[in-house]
PDB file of C-alpha atoms and ligand atoms in Angstrom:
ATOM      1  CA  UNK A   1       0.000   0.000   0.000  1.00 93.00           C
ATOM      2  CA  UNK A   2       2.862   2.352   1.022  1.00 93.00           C
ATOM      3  CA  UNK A   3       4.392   1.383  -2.687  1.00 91.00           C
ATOM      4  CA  UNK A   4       0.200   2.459  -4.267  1.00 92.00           C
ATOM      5  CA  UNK A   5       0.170   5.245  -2.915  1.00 93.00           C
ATOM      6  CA  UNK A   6       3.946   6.505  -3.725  1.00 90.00           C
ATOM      7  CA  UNK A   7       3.018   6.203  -7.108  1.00 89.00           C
ATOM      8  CA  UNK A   8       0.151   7.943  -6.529  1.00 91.00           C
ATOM      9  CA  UNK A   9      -2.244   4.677  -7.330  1.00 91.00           C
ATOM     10  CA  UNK A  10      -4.390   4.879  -3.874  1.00 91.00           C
ATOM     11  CA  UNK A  11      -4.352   7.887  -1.286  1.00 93.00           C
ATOM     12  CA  UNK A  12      -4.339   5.745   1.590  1.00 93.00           C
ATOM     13  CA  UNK A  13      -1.633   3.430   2.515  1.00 94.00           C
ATOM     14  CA  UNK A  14      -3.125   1.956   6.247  1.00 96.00           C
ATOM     15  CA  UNK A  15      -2.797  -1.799   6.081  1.00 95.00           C
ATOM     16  CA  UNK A  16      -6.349  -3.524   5.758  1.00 92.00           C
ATOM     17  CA  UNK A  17      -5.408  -5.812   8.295  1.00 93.00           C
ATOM     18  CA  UNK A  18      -4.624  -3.588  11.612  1.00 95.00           C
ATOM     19  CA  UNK A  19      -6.357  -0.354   9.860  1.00 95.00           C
ATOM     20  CA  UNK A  20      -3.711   1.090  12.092  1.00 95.00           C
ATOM     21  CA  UNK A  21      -0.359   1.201  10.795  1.00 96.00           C
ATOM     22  CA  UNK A  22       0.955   2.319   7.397  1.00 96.00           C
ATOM     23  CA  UNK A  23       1.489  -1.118   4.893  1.00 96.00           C
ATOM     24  CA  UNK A  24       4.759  -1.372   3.598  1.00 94.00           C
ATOM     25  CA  UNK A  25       6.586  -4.645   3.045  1.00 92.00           C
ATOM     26  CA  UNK A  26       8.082  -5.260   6.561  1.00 94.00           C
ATOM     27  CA  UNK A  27       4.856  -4.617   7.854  1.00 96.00           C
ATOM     28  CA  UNK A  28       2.343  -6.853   5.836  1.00 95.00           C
ATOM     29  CA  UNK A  29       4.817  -9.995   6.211  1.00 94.00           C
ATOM     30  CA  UNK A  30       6.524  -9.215   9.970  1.00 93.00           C
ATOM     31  CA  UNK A  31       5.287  -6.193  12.024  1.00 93.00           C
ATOM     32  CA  UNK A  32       1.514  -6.070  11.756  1.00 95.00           C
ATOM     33  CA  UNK A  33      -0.243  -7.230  15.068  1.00 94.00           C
ATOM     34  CA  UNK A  34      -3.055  -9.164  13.429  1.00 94.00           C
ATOM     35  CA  UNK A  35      -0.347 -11.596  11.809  1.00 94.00           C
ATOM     36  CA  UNK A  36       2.059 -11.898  15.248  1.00 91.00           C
ATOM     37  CA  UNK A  37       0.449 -15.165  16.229  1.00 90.00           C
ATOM     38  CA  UNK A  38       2.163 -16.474  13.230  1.00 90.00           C
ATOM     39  CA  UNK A  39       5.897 -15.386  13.998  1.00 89.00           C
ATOM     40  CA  UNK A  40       5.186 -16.153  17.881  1.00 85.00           C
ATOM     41  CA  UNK A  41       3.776 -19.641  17.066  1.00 81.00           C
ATOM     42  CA  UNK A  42       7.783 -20.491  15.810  1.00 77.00           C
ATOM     43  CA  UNK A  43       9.655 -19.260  19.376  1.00 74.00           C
ATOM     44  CA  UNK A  44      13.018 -19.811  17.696  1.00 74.00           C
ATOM     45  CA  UNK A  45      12.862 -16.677  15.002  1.00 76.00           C
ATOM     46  CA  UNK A  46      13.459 -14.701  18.707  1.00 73.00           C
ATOM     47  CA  UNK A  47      16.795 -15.814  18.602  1.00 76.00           C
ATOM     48  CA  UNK A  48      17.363 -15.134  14.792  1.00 80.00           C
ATOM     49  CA  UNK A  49      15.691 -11.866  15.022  1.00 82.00           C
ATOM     50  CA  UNK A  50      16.917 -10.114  17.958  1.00 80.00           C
ATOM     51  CA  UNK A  51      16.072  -6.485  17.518  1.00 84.00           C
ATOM     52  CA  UNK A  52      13.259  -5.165  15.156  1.00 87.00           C
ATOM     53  CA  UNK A  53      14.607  -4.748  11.319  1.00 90.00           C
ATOM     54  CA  UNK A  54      14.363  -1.258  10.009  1.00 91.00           C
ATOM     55  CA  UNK A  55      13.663  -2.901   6.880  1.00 90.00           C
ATOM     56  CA  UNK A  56      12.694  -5.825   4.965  1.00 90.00           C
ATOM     57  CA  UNK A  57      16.112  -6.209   3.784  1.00 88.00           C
ATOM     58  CA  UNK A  58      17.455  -6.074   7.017  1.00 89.00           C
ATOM     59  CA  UNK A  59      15.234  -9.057   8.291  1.00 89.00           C
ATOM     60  CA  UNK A  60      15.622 -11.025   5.599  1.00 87.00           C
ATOM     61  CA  UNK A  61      19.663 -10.952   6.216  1.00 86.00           C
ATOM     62  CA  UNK A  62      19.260 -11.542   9.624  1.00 85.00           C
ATOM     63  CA  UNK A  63      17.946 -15.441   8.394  1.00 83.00           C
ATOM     64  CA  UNK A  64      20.803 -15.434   5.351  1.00 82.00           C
ATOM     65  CA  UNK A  65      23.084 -15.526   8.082  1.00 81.00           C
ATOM     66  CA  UNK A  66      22.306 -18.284  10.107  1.00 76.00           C
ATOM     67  CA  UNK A  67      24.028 -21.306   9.294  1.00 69.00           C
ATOM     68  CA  UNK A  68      21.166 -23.422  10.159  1.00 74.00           C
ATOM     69  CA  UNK A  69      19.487 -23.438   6.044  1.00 78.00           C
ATOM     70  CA  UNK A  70      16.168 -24.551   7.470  1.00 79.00           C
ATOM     71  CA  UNK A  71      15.871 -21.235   9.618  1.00 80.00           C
ATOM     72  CA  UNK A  72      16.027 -19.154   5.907  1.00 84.00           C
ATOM     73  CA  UNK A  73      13.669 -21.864   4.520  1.00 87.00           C
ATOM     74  CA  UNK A  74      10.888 -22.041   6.900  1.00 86.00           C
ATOM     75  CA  UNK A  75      11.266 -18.121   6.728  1.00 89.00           C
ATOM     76  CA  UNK A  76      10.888 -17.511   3.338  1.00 91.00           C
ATOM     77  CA  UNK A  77       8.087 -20.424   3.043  1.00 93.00           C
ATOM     78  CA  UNK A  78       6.210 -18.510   5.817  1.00 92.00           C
ATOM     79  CA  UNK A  79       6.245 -14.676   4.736  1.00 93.00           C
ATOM     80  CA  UNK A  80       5.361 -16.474   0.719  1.00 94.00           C
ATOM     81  CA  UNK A  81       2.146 -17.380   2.303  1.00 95.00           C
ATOM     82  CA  UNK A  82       1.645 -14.337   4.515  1.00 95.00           C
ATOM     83  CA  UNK A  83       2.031 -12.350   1.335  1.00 95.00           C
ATOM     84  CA  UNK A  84      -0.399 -14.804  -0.857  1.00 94.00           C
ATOM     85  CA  UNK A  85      -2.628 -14.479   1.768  1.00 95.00           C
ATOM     86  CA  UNK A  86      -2.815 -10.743   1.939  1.00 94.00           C
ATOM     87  CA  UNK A  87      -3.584 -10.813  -1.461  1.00 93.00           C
ATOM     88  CA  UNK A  88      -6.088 -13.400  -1.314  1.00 93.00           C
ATOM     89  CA  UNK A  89      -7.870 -10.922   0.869  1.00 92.00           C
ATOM     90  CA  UNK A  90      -7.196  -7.850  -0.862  1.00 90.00           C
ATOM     91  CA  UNK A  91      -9.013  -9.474  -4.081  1.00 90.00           C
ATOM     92  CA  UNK A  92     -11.860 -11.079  -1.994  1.00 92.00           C
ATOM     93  CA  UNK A  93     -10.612 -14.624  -2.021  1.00 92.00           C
ATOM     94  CA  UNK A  94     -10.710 -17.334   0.770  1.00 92.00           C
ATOM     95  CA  UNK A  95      -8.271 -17.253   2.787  1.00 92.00           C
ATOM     96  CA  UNK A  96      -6.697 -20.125   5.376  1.00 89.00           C
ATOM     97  CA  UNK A  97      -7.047 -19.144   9.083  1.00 91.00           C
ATOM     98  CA  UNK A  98      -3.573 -17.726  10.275  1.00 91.00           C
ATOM     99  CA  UNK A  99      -3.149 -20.726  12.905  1.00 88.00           C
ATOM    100  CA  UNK A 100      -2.586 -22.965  10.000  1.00 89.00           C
ATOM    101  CA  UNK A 101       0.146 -21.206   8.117  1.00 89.00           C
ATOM    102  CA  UNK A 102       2.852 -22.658   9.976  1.00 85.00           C
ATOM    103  CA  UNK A 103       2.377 -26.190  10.029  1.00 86.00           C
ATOM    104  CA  UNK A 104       1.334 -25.288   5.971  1.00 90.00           C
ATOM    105  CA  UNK A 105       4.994 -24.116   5.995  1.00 89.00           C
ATOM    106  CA  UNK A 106       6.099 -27.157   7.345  1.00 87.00           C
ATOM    107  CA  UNK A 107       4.243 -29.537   5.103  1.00 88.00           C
ATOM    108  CA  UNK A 108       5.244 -27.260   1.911  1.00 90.00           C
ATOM    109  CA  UNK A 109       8.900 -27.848   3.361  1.00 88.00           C
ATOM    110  CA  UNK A 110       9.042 -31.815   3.777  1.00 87.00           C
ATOM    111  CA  UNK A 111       6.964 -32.044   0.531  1.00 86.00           C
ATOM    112  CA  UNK A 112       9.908 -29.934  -0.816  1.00 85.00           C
ATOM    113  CA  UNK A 113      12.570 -32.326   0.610  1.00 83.00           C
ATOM    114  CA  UNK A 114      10.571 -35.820  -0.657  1.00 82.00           C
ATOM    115  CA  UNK A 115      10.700 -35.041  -4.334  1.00 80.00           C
ATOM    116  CA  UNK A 116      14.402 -33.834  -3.313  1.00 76.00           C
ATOM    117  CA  UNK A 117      15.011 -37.416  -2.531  1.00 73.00           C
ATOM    118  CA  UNK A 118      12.697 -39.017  -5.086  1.00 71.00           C
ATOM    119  CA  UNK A 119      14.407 -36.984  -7.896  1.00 67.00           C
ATOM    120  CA  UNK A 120      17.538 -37.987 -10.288  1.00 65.00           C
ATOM    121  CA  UNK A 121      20.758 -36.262  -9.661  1.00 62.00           C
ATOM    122  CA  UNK A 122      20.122 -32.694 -11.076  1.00 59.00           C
ATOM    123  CA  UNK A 123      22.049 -31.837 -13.941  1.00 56.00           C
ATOM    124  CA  UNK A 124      24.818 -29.067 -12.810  1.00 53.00           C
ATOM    125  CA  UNK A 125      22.978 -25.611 -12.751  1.00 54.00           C
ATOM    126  CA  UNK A 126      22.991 -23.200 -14.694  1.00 53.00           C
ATOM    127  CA  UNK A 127      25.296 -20.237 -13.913  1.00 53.00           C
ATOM    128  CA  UNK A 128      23.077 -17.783 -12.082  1.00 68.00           C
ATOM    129  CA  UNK A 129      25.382 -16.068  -9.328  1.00 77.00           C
ATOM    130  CA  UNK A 130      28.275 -14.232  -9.201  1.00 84.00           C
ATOM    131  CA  UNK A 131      31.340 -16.441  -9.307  1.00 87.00           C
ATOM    132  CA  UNK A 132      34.985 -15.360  -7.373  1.00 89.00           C
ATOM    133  CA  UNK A 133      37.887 -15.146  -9.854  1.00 92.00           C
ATOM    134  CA  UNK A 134      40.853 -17.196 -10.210  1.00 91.00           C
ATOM    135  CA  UNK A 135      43.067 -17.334  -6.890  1.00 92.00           C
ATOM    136  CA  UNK A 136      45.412 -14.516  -6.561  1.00 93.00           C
ATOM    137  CA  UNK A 137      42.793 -12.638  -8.973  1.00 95.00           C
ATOM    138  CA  UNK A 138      40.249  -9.742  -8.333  1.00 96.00           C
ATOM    139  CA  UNK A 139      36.993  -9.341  -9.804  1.00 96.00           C
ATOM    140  CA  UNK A 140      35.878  -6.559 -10.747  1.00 97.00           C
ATOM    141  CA  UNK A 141      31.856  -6.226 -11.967  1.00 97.00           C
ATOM    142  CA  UNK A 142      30.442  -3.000 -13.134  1.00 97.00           C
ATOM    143  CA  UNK A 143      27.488  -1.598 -14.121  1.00 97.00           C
ATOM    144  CA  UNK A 144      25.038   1.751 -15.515  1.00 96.00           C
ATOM    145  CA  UNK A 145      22.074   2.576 -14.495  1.00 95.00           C
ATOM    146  CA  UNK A 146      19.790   5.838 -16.140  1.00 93.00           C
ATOM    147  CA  UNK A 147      17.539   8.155 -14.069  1.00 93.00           C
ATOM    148  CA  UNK A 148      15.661   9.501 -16.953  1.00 89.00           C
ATOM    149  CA  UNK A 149      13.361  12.026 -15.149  1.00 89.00           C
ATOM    150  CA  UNK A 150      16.699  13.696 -13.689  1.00 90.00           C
ATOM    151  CA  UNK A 151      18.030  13.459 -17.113  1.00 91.00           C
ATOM    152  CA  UNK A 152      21.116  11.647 -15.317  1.00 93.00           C
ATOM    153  CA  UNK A 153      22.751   8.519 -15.078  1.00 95.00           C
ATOM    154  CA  UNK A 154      24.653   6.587 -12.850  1.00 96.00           C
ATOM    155  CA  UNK A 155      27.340   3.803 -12.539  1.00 97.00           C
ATOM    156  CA  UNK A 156      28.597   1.080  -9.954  1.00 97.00           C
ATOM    157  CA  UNK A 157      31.827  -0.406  -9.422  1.00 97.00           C
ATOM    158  CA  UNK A 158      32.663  -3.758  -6.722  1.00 96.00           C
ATOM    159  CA  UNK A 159      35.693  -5.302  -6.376  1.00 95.00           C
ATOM    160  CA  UNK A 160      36.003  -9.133  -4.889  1.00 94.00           C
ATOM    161  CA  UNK A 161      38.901 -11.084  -4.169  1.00 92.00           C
ATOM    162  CA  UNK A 162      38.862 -15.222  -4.972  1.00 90.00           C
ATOM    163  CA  UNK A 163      37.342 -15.199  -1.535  1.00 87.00           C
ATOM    164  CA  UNK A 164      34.448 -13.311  -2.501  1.00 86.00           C
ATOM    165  CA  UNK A 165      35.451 -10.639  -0.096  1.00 88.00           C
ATOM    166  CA  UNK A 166      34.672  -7.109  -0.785  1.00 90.00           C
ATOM    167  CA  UNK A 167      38.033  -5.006  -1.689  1.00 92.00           C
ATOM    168  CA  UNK A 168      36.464  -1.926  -2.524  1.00 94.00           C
ATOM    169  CA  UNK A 169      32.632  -0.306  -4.194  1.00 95.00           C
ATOM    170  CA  UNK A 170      32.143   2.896  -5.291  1.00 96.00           C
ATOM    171  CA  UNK A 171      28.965   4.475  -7.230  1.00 96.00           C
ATOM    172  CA  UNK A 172      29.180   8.055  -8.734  1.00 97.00           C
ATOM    173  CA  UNK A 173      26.668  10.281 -11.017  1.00 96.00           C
ATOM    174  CA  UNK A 174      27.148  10.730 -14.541  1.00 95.00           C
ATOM    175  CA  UNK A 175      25.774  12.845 -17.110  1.00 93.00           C
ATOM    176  CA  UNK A 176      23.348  11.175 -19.426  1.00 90.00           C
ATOM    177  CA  UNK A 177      25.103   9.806 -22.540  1.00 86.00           C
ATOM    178  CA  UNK A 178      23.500   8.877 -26.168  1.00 81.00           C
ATOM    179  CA  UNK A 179      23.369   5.134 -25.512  1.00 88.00           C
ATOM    180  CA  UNK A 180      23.196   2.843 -22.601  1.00 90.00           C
ATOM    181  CA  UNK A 181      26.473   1.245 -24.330  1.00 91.00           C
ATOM    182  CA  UNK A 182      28.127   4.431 -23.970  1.00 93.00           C
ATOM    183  CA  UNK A 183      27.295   4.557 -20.435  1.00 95.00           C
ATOM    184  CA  UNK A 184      28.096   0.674 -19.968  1.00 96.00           C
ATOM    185  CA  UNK A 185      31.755   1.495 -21.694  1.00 95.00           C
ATOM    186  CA  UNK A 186      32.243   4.624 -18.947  1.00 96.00           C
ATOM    187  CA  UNK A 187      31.125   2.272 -16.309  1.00 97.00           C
ATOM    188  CA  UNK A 188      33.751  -0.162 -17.369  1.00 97.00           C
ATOM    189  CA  UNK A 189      36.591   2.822 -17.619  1.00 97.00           C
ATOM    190  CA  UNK A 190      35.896   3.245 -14.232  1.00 97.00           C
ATOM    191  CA  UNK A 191      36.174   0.092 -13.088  1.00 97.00           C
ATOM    192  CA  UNK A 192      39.493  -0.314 -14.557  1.00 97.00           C
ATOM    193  CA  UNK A 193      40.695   2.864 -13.002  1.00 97.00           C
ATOM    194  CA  UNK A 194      39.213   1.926  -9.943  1.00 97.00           C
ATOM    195  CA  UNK A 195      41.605  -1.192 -10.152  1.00 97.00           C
ATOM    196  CA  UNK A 196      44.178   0.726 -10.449  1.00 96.00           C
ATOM    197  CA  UNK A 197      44.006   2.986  -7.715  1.00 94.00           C
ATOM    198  CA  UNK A 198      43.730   0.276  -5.195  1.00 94.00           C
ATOM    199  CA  UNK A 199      46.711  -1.042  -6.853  1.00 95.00           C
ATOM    200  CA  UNK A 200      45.769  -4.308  -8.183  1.00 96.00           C
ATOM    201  CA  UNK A 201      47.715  -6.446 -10.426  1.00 96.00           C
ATOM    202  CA  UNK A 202      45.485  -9.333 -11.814  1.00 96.00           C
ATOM    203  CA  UNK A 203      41.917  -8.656 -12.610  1.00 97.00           C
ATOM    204  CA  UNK A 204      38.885 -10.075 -14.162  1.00 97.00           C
ATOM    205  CA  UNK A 205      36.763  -6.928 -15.123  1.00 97.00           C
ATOM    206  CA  UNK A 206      32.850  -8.056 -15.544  1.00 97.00           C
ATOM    207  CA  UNK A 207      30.004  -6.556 -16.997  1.00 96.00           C
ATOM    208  CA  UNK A 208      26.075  -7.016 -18.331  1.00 94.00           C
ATOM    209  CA  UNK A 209      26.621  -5.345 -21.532  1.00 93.00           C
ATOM    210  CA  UNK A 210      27.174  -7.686 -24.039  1.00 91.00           C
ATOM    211  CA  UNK A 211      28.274  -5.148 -26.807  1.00 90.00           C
ATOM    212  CA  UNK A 212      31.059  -3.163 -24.845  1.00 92.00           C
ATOM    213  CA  UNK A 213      32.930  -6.568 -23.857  1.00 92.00           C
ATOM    214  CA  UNK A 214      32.674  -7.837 -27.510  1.00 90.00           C
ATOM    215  CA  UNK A 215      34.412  -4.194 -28.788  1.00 90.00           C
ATOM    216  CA  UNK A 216      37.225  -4.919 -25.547  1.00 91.00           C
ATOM    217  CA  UNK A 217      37.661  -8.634 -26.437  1.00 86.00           C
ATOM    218  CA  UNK A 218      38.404  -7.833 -30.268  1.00 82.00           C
ATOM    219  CA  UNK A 219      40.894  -5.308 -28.940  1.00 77.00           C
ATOM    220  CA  UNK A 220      39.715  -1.813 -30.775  1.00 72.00           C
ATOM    221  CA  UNK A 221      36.729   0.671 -30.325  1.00 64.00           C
ATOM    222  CA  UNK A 222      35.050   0.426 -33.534  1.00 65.00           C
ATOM    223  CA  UNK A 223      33.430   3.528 -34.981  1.00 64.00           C
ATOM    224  CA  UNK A 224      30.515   3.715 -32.216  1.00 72.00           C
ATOM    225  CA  UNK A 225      30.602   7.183 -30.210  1.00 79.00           C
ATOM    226  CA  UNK A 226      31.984   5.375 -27.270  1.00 86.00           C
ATOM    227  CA  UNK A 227      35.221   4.130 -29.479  1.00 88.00           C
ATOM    228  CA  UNK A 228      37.486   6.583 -27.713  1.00 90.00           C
ATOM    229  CA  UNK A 229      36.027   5.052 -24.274  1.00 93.00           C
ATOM    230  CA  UNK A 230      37.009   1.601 -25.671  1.00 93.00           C
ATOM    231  CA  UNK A 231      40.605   2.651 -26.862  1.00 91.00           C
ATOM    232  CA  UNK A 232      41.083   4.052 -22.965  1.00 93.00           C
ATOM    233  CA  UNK A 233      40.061   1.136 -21.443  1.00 95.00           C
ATOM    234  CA  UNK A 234      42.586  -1.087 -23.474  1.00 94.00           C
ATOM    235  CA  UNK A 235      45.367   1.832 -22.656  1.00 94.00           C
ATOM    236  CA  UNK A 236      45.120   1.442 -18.973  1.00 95.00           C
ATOM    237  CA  UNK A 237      44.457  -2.554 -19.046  1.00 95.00           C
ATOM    238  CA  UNK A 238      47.761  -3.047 -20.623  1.00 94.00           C
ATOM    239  CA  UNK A 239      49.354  -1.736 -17.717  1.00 93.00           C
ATOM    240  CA  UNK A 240      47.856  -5.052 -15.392  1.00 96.00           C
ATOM    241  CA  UNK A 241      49.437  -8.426 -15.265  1.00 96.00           C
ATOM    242  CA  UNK A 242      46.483  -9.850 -16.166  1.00 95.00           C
ATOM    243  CA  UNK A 243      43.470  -8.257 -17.149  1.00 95.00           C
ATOM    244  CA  UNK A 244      40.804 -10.107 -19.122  1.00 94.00           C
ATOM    245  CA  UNK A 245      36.991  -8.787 -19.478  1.00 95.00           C
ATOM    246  CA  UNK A 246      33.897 -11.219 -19.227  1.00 94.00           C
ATOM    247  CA  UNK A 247      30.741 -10.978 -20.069  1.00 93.00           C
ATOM    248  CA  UNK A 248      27.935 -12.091 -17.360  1.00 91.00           C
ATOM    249  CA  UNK A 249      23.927 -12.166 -16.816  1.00 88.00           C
ATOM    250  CA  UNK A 250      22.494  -9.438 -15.509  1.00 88.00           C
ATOM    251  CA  UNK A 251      21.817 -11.868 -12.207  1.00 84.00           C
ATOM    252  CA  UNK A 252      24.970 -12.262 -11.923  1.00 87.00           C
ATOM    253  CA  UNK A 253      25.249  -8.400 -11.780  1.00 91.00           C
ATOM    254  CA  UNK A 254      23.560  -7.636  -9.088  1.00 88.00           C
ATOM    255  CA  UNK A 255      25.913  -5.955  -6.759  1.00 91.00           C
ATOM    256  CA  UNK A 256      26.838  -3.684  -9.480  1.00 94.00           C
ATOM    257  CA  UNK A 257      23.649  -2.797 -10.311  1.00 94.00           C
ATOM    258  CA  UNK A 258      22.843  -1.784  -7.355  1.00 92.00           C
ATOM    259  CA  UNK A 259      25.776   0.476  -6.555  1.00 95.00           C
ATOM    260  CA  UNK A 260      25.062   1.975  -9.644  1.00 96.00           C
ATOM    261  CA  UNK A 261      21.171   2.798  -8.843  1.00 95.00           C
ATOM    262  CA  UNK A 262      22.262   4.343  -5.300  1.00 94.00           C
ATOM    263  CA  UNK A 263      24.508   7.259  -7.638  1.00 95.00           C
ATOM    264  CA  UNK A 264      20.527   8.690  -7.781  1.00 94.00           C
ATOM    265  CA  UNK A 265      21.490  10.338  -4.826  1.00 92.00           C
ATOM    266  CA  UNK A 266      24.846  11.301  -4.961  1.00 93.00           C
ATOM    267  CA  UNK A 267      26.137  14.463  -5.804  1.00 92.00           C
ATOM    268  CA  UNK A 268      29.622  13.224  -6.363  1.00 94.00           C
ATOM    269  CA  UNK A 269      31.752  10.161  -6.434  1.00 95.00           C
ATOM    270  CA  UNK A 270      31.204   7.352  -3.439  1.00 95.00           C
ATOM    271  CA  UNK A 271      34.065   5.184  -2.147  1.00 95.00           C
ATOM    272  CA  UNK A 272      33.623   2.137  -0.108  1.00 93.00           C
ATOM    273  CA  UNK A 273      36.628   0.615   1.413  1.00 90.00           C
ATOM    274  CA  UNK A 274      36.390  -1.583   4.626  1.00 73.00           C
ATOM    275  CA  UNK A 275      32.585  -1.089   5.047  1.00 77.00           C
ATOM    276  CA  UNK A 276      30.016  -1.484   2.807  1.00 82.00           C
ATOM    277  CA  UNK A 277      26.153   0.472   2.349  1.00 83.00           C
ATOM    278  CA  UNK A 278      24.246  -1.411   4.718  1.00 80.00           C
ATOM    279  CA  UNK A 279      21.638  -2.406   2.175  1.00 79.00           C
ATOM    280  CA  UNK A 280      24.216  -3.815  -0.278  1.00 81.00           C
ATOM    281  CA  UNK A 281      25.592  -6.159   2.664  1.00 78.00           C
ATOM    282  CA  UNK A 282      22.676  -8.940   2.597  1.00 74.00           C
ATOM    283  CA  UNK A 283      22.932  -8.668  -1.689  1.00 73.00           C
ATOM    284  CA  UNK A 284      26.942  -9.441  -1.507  1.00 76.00           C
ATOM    285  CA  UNK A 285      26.434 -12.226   1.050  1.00 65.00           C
ATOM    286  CA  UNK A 286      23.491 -13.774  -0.844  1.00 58.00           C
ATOM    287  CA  UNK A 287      25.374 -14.226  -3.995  1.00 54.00           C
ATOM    288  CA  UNK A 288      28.690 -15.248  -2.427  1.00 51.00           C
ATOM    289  CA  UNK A 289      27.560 -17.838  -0.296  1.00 43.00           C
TER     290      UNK A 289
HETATM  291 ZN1  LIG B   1      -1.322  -4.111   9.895  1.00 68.57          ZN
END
């Protein structure tokens, strides 16, 4: 409801459950009253979730980072049907009393685990996470993003060692450009640069946009209005030991992405060194681990 009414859909956003507090997304799956007999039914999430989230984000890493995989599970089984059932509601559909959700979490989960046993060996999946370098290597993934009723863009930068650990982010404004590919090749000059100033030897640089690794990987710019951006980028790589670009799905981009959304609110460049934004912390875990 909070989201409706941002976009100016409804003019109310109180949740339909309480018809006291405001509906955003922490509230219709955790904080609303009229659902707590769900959460307290399971007395164990009290010593996963210790101090109320500020944000949804916040308590879903708090369950990414047990150990225990069937505290995330029954989580994420749990607020599915809390949201399902909101809906249900919202569109006038039967619903299933709240006691009931929890043991329907539980049955959804061993169902879950039979066909897991039941089933053939899966066939090896499908790349769809980021993936750490080489050892002694750092990855480097960038990414654009455009902000087209500010008439600006934006681009991201991460750094990971073979560990997956976080060497250094940053996320800076841009002025619009043309093309997205332009922006995609500044994106990638940065990165490179960025490699540099932290002094790094061997790097894998990794981006989303197909058509700017193609131009690096033959080695020349090509006539596009971003050529010069190419020929830069292949200036300062030949100064690295190694330096190879790769090409990767946009889910594998994630991190990058998302540093390169925050630049919507930055007047000037961002450096991240030791500490990460708190809301890219559970994103870099989740696709590490
Ligand atoms: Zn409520």
């Amino acid at each position: 409801m909070a989201n409706l009414r941002q976009r100016q859909i409804t003019e109310s956003a109180v949740c339909a459950l309480c018809k006291t507090h405001e509906e955003d997304t922490l509230h219709a799956i955790w904080s609303c009253g009229e659902i707590a007999c769900v959460w307290n039914s399971l007395t164990w999430f009290h010593h996963v979730v210790t101090s109320p989230p500020s944000d949804f984000t916040n308590l879903l890493s708090s369950f990414l980072q047990v150990h225990d995989e069937y505290y995330a599970e029954i989580f994420s089984i749990t607020a599915w049907l809390l949201w399902n059932r909101r809906n249900a509601q919202h569109f006038g559909r039967p619903v299933h009393p709240l006691g009931q959700l929890c043991s329907m979490a539980g049955d959804l989960m061993q169902e879950y685990l039979d066909a897991q046993e039941l089933a053939p060996t899966p066939p090896p999946p499908v790349m769809q996470q980021w993936r750490p370098p080489e050892p002694e290597h750092v990855k480097l993934n960038f990414d654009a993003a455009v902000f087209n009723a500010l008439n600006k863009a934006g681009i991201g930068v991460i750094a990971r060692d073979w560990n997956g650990a976080v060497i250094g982010a940053m996320s800076m404004p841009i002025s619009l450009s043309q093309t997205v590919n332009e922006m995609e090749a500044m994106a990638c000059r940065k990165a490179v640069q960025f490699a540099k100033d932290l002094g790094l030897q061997k790097v894998v640089i990794e981006g989303d946009s197909l058509v700017v690794i193609n131009a690096l990987s033959q080695g020349h710019g090509c006539l596009s209005s971003y050529g010069n951006v190419i020929d830069d980028i292949l200036v300062l790589a030949d100064d690295f030991q190694w330096c190879e670009f790769h090409h990767v799905k946009r889910i594998c981009n994630v991190v990058a992405d998302m540093l390169a959304k925050k630049a919507k609110d930055l007047l000037g460049v961002r450096v991240w060194l030791d500490d990460l934004p708190e809301d890219i912390q559970p994103l870099v875990f989740f696709y590490v681990h």
